XYZ file of C-alpha atoms in Angstrom:
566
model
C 0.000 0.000 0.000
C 1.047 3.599 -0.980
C 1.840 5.603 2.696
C 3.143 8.225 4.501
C 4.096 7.437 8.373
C 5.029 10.123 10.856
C 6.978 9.156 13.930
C 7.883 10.705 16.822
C 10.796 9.067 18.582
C 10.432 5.890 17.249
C 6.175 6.096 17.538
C 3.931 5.874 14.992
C 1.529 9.319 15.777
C 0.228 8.724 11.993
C -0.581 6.928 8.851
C -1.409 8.607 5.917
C -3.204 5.931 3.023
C -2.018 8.076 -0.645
C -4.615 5.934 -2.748
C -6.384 3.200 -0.335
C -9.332 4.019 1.591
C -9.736 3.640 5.512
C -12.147 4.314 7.524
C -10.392 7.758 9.459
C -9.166 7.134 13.463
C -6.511 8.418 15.752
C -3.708 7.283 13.988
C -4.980 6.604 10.528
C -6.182 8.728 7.606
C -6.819 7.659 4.296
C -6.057 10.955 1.923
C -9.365 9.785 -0.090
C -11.585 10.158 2.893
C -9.920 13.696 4.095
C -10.633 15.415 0.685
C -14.110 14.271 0.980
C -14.694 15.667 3.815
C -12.816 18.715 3.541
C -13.816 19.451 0.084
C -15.200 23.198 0.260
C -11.605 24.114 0.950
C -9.558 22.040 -0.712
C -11.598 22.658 -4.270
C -10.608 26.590 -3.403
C -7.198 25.910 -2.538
C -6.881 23.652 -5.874
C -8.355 26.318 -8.053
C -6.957 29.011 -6.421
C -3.306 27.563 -7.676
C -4.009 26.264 -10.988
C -5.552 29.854 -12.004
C -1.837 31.275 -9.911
C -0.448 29.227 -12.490
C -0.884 31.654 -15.309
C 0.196 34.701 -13.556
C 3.611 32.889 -11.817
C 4.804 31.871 -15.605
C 3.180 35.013 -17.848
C 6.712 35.579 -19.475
C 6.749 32.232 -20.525
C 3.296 31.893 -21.871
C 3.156 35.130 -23.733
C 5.144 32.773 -26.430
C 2.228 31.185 -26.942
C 0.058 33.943 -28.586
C -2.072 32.674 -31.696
C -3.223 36.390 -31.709
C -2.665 39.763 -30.371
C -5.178 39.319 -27.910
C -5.540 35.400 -27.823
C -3.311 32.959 -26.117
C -3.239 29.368 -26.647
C -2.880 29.351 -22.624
C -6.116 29.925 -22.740
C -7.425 26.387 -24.387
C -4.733 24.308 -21.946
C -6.637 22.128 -19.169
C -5.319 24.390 -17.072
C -8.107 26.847 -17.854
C -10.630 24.467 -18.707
C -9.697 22.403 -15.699
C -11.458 19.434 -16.657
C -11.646 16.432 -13.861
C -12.956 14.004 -16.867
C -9.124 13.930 -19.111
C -6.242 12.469 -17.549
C -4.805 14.685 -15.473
C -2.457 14.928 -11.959
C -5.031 17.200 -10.712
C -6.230 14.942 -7.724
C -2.328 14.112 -6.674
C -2.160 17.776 -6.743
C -4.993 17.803 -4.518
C -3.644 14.895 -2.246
C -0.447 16.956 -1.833
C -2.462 20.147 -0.471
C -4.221 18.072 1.740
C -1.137 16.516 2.950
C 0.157 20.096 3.865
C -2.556 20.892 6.211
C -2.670 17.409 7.865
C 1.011 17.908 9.278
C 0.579 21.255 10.255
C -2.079 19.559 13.267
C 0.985 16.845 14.406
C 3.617 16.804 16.122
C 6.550 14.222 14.352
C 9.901 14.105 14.031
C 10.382 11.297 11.252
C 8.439 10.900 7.786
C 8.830 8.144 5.622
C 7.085 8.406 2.569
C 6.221 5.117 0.273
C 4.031 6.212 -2.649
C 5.424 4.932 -5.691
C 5.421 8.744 -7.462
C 8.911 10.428 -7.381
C 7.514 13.850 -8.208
C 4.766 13.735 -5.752
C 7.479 12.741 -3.145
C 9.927 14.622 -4.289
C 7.004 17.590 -3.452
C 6.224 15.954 -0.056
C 9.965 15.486 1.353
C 9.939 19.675 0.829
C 6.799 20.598 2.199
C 8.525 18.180 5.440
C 11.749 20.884 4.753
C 14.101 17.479 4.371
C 16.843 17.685 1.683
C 16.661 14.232 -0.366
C 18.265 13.643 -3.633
C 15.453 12.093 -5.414
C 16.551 10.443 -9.194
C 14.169 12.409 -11.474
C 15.495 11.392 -14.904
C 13.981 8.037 -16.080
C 15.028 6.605 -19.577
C 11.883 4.226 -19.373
C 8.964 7.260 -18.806
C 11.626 9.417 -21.540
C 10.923 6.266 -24.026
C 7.323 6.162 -23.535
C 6.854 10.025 -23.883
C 8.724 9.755 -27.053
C 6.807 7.727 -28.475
C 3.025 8.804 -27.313
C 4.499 11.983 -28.972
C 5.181 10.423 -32.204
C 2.045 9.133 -32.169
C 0.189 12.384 -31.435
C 2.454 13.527 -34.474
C 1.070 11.480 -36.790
C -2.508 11.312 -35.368
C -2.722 15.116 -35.344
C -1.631 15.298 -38.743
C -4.225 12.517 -39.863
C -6.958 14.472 -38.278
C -5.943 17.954 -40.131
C -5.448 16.453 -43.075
C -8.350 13.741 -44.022
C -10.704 16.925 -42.664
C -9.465 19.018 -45.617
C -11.016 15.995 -48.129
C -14.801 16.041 -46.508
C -17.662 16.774 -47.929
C -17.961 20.688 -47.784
C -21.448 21.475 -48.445
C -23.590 24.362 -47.010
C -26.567 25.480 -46.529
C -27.053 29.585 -46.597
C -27.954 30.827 -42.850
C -30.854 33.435 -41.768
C -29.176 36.258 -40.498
C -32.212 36.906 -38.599
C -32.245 33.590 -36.516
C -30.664 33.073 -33.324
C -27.457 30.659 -33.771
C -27.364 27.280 -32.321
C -24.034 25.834 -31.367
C -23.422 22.415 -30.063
C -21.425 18.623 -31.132
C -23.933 16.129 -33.226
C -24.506 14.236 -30.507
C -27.273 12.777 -28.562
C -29.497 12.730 -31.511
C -32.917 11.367 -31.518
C -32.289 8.257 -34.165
C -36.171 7.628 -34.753
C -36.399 11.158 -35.729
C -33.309 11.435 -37.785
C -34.116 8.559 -39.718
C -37.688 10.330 -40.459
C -35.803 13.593 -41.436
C -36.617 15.298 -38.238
C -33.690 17.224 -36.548
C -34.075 16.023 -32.464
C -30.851 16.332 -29.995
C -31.020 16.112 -26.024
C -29.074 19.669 -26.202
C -32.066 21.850 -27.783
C -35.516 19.895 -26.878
C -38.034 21.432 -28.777
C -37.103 25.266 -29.342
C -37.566 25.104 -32.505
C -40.974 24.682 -32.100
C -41.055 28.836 -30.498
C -38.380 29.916 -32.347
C -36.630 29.594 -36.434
C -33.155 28.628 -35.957
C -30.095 28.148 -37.483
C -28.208 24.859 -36.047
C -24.715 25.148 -36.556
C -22.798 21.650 -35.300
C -19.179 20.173 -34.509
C -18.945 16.405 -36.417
C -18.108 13.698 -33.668
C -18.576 10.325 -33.271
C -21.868 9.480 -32.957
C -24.652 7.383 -32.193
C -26.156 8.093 -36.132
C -23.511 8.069 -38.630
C -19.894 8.117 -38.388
C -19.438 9.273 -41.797
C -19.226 12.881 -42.545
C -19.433 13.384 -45.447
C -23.049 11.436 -45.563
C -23.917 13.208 -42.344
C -23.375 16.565 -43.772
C -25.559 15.577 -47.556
C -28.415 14.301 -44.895
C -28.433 17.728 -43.190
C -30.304 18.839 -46.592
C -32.852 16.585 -45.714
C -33.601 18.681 -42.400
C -32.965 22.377 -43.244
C -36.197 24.441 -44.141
C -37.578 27.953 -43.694
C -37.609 27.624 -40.076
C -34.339 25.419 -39.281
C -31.336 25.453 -40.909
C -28.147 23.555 -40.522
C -24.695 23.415 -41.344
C -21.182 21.592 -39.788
C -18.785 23.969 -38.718
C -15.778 21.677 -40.424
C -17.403 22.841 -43.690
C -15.655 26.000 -43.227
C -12.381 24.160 -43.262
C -10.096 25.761 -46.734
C -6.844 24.447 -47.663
C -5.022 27.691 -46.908
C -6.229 27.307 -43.003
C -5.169 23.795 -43.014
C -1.545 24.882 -43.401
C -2.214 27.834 -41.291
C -3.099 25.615 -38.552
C -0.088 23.211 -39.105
C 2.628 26.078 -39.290
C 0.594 27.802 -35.835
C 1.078 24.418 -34.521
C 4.932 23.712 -35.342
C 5.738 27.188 -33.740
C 3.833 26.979 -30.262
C 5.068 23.114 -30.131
C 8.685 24.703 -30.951
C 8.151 27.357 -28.089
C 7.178 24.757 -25.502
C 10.358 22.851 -26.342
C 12.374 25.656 -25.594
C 10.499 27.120 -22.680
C 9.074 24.431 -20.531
C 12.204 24.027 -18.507
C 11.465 27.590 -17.819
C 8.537 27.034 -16.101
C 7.995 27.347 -12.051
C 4.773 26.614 -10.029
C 4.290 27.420 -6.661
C 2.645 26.639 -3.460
C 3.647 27.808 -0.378
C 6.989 28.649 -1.507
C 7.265 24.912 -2.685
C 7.939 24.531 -5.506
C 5.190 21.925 -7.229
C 6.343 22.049 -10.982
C 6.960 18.320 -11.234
C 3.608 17.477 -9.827
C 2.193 19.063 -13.195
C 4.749 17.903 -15.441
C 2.104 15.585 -16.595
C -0.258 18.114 -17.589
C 1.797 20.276 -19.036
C 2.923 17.727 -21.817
C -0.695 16.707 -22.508
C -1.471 20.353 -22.769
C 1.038 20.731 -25.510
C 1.353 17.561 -27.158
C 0.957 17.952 -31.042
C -2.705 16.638 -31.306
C -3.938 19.300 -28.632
C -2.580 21.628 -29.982
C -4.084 21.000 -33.866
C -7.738 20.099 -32.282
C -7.597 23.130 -30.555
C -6.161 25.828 -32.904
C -8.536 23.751 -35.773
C -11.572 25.010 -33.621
C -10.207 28.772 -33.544
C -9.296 28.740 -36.932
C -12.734 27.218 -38.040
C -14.562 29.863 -35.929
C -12.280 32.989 -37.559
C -13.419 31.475 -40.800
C -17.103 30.947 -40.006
C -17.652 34.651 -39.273
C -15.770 36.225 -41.762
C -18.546 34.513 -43.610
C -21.373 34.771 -41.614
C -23.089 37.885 -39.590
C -26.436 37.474 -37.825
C -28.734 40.123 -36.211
C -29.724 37.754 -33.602
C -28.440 35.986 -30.474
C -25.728 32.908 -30.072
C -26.452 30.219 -28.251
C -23.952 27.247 -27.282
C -23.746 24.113 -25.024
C -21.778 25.586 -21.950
C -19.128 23.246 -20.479
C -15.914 25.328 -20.675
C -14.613 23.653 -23.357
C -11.676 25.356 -25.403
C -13.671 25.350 -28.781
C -16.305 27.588 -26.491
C -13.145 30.226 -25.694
C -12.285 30.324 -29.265
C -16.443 31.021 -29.987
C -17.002 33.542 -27.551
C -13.692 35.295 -29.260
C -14.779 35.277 -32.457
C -18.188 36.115 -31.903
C -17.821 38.994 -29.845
C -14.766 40.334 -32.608
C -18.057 39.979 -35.142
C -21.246 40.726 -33.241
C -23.263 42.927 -31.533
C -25.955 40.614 -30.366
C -25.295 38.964 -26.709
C -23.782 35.216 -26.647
C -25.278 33.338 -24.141
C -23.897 29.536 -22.525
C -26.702 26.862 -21.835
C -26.166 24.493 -19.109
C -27.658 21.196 -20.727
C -27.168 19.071 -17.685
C -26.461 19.123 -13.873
C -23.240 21.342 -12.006
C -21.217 18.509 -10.090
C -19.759 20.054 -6.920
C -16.387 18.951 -8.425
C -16.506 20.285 -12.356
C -14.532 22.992 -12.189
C -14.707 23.390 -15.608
C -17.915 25.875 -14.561
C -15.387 27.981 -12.726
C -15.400 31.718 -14.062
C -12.688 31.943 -16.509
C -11.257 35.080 -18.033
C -13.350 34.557 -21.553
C -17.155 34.234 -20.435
C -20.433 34.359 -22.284
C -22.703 37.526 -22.096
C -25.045 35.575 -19.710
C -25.371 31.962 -18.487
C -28.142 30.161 -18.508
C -28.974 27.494 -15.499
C -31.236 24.785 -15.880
C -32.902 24.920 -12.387
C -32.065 26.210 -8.408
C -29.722 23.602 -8.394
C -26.978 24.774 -10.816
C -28.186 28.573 -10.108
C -26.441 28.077 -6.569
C -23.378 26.462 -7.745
C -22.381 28.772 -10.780
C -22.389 31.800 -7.859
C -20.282 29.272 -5.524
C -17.695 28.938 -9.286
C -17.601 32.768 -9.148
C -20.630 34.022 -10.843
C -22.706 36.746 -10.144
C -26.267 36.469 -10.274
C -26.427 39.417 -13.065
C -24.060 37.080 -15.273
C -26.885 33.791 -14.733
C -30.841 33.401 -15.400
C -32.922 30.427 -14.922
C -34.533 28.829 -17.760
C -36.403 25.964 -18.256
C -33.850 22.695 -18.810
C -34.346 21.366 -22.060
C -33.608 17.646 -21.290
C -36.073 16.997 -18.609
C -39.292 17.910 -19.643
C -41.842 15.904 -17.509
C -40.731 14.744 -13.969
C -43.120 12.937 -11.338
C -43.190 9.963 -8.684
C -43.976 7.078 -11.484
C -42.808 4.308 -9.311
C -45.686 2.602 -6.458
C -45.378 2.955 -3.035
C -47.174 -0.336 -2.489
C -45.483 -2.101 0.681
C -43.812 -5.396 0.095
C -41.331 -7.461 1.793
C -39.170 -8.167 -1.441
C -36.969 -5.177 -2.787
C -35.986 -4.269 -5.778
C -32.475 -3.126 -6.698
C -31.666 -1.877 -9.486
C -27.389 -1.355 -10.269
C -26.560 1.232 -13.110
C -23.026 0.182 -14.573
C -20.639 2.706 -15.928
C -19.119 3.760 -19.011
C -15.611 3.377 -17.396
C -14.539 0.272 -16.646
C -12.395 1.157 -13.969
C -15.816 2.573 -12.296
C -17.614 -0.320 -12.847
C -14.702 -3.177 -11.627
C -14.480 -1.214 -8.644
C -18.584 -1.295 -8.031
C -18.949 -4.644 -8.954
C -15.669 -5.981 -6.445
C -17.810 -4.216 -3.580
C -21.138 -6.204 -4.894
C -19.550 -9.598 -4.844
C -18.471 -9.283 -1.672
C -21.932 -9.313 -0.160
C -24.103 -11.865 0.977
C -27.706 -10.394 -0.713
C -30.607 -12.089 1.335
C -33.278 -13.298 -0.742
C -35.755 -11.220 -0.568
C -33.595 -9.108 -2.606
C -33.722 -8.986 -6.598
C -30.786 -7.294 -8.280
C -31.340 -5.682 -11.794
C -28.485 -4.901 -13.886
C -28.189 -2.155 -15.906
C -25.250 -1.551 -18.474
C -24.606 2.058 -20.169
C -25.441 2.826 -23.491
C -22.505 2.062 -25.002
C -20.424 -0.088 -22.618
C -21.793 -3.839 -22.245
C -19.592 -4.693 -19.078
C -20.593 -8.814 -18.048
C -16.376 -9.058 -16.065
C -16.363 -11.360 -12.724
C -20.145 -11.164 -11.985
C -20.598 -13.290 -8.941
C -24.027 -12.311 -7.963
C -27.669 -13.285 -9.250
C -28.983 -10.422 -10.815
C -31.586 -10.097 -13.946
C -30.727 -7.669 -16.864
C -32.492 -4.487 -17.145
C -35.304 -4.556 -19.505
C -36.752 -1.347 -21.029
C -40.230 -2.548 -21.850
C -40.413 -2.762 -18.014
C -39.408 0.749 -17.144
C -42.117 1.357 -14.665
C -40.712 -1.336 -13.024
C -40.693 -0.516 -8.503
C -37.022 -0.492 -7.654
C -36.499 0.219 -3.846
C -33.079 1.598 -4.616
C -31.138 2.333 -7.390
C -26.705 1.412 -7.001
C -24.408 3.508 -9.407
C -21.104 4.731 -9.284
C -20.664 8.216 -8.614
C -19.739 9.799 -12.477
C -23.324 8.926 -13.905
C -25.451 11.763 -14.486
C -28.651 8.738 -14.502
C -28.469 9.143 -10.884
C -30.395 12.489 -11.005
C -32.967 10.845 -12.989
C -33.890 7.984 -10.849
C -33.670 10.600 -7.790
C -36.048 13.044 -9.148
C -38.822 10.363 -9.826
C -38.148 9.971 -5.532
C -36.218 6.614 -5.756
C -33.357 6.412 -2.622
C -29.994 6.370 -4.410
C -26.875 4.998 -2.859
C -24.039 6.206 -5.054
C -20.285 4.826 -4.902
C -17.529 7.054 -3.787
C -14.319 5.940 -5.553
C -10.953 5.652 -4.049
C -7.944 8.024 -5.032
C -10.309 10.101 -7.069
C -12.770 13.088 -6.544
C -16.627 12.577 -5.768
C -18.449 13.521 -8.807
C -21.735 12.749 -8.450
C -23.986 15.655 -9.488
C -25.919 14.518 -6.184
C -22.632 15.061 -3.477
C -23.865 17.125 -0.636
C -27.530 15.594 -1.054
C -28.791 14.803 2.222
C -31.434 12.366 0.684
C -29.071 9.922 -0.875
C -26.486 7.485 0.292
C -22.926 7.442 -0.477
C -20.653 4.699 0.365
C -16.606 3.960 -0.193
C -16.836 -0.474 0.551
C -19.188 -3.296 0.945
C -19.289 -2.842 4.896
C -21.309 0.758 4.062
C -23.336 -0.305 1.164
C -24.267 -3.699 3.408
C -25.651 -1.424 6.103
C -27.929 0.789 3.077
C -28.819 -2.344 1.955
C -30.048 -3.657 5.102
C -32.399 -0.262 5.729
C -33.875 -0.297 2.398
C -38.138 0.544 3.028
C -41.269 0.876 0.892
C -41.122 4.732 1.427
C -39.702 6.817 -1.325
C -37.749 9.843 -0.797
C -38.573 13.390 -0.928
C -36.521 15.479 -3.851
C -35.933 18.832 -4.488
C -38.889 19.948 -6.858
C -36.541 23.233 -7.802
C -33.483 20.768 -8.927
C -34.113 21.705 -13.030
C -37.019 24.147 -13.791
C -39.560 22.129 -15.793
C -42.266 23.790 -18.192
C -43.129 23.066 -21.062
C -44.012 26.120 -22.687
C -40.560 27.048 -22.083
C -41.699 30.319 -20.585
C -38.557 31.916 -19.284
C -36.853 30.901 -22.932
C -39.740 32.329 -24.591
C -38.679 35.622 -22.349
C -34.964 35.597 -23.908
C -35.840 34.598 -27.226
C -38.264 37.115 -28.088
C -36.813 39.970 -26.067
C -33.681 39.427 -27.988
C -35.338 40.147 -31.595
């Protein structure tokens, strides 16, 4: 096991668990558990350093300019801070953590056994002990090398078999509002009756004409462009019209993005010795080693400047009287947007929260490139957009546009067998670490486990228990409780219809359930805690928070922006 013990003359006073979870007493505490419960100030204390981050190197980065007035700083996961890519941002955490547990004891010896030289490296100077730590290794050298190379040629792939798609487009209303979001989540039943239906946008188009512009991605529909982009002819009209944004790709931005590319990689090189992060007067820099490579490994940097570059062309082209409206996740393609649009327009740009504000996605922090206003789909994410920074003049509540019709659909009737239902993840990791904790219990039999897989992962590894698979003709079916791990955003649903939700905290990582801080639902870290839920499972169904998303379907507050924005 990964851990720090501090002595004092010859005693153990304390055992710190880097990854493993324990249960926290005297003289143990499992780093896991102590950023769960101390999370309001630790997720301050982690953002409060990454955004230091820009300021501590801004000689360096100003090499990194893909405009007067644009840096490509500004599309690193630094700002974006996004939990869901790899990142070191939870070691980073960890290490904060560990600088305010030792402050409370009194040691005089550390030994430190976590199998990360940078991290310890980190931790032997926040302890003020001189250790010569080796930091060069050939084998991690080697492997970089080569995940380079391979970004190499993957980013040039990309760039290039873009420049050969089909490159139709359809003439936009100046006059409509602009829709921006990635072809995803598309109603297939509709498409494949020409009708234009996506989770992000619900039915506004049947209050307002609209022009749809989208980002090609992988998809559940077709993973062709080119035939994507010829079927968008079937859906544009007088009221809705639609184009792809990698239309707008030309030949002469192509090598535009490649040479932009060469010379910020080329800069890196040459500067990211220079860099020097601080906390505390410690200096952290090898902690975020990781990130910074990611952050400037070839690939990034084409996706990213291919999005600005896209965006410059798509509004030399384009001008509209009306409003822009995108998908709101802090995403760089949404910094490179907002740019552009505000270079080109008058009218406001506004960001639309599709789905529920984890307490943990600090991508929602305020950034230094914004939309005009933000839109909130309920009370819920209201409250947490003013806890990332934003003031209530910068947010208004509309109606969400994914959940249109919420009520209690499940019975109440009493009975002595209970129904469980287990959502499985799209990460396997998630769902190997869920189902370890759910062979380890002895189920009595008056429980009946259904399993349900995601969408798009079929996970059947080391099942030991008796369970039924979920079926969807019987979704009225009574579940008692509903078992997920804690990334799923289905947890809200099953919670808002009033069914008690017990929702898996993992180990070594961050809790991001959209549901953390929820008084009404369970969260547990082993079997032991999700043995004792199981155990008081009743008939009753919980209260929820009627306020969580606003829900009307006449879309009144939208109506209000819309129209007051002709």
């Amino acid at each position: 096991m990964k851990k720090i013990i501090l002595k004092n003359n010859q005693e153990v006073v304390k055992t710190i668990y880097w990854d493993d979870y324990f249960s926290e007493n005297k003289n143990t505490i499992s780093l896991s558990d102590y950023v769960e419960k101390n999370d309001i100030k630790l997720k301050q204390k982690l953002i409060d350093l990454l955004n230091s981050i820009e300021e501590q190197n801004k000689e360096i980065i100003k090499n990194f300019k893909i405009t007067k007035d644009f840096n490509f700083w500004s599309l690193t996961n630094f700002c974006e801070k996004n939990l869901y890519k790899k990142n070191k941002f939870f070691e980073l955490t960890k290490i904060l953590a560990f600088d305010e547990i030792i402050k409370n004891e009194n040691f005089s010896e550390a030994f430190i056994d976590i199998k990360d030289k940078n991290c310890e490296k980190i931790l032997y100077k926040i302890l003020n002990k001189k250790i010569k730590i080796k930091t060069f290794n050939i084998q991690e050298k080697l492997i970089f090398f080569f995940i380079e190379l391979l970004s190499i040629i993957k980013g040039s792939y990309f760039i290039f078999s873009r420049y050969f798609i089909n490159k139709n487009k359809r003439v936009f209303n100046k006059q409509y509002s602009l829709f921006i979001s990635f072809f995803s989540h598309i109603n297939a039943d509709s498409f494949n009756n020409n009708i234009y239906k996506s989770l992000f946008w619900g039915n506004l188009k049947k209050i307002v004409n609209m022009n749809f512009l989208h980002m090609f991605i992988k998809n559940n529909i077709n993973k062709n462009y080119s035939a994507l982009n010829s079927g968008l002819e079937n859906f544009s009209n007088k009221s809705e019209i639609h184009n792809f944004l990698d239309s707008y790709l030309k030949k002469k931005t192509v090598f535009k993005i490649i040479k932009k590319a060469i010379t910020i990689k080329i800069n890196y090189h040459f500067n990211k010795k220079k860099f020097e992060i601080k906390f505390n007067n410690y200096n952290i820099t090898s902690a975020l080693l990781f990130d910074l490579n990611r952050s400037f490994m070839f690939y990034n940097i084409i996706i990213k400047l291919y999005y600005f570059y896209l965006f410059e062309n798509f509004f030399r082209e384009n001008n509209f009287n009306n409003s822009c409206f995108y998908i709101h996740e802090n995403q760089p393609w949404e910094k490179s947007l907002i740019y552009h649009w505000k270079k080109n327009n008058i009218k406001k740009i506004y960001g639309v929260i599709s789905s529920s504000v984890r307490f943990w996605d600090l991508r929602f922090e305020k950034s230094n490139i914004n939309p005009d206003i933000l839109l909130s789909n309920g009370n819920d994410s209201f409250k947490k957009l003013q806890e990332f920074g934003f003031n209530k003049s910068e947010l208004n509540i509309v109606e969400s546009l994914r959940y249109k019709n919420i009520t209690h659909s499940y019975s109440t009737i009493n009975s002595q067998n209970k129904n469980v239902l287990v959502l499985l993840d799209y990460s396997n990791t998630s769902n190997k670490i869920l189902i370890d904790i759910l062979n380890k219990i002895n189920f009595s039999e008056n429980l009946q486990l259904t399993l349900k897989n995601h969408p798009l992962n079929e996970y059947k590894n080391n099942i030991k228990f008796n369970y039924s698979e979920f079926n969807k003709k019987k979704l009225n079916k009574n579940y008692d409780l509903v078992i997920c791990t804690n990334r799923t955003t289905a947890s809200v649903d099953y919670y808002l219809t009033g069914i008690k939700v017990a929702i898996l905290i993992e180990p070594n990582y961050f809790n991001l359930s959209p549901l953390k801080g929820n008084d009404q639902c369970s969260f547990f870290y082993d079997h032991n805690d999700l043995d004792q839920i199981l155990k008081n499972i009743n008939n009753n169904k919980s209260d929820f928070r009627s306020d969580f998303f606003m829900i009307d379907s006449n879309y009144s507050k939208w109506k209000e922006i819309l129209y007051n924005e002709k």
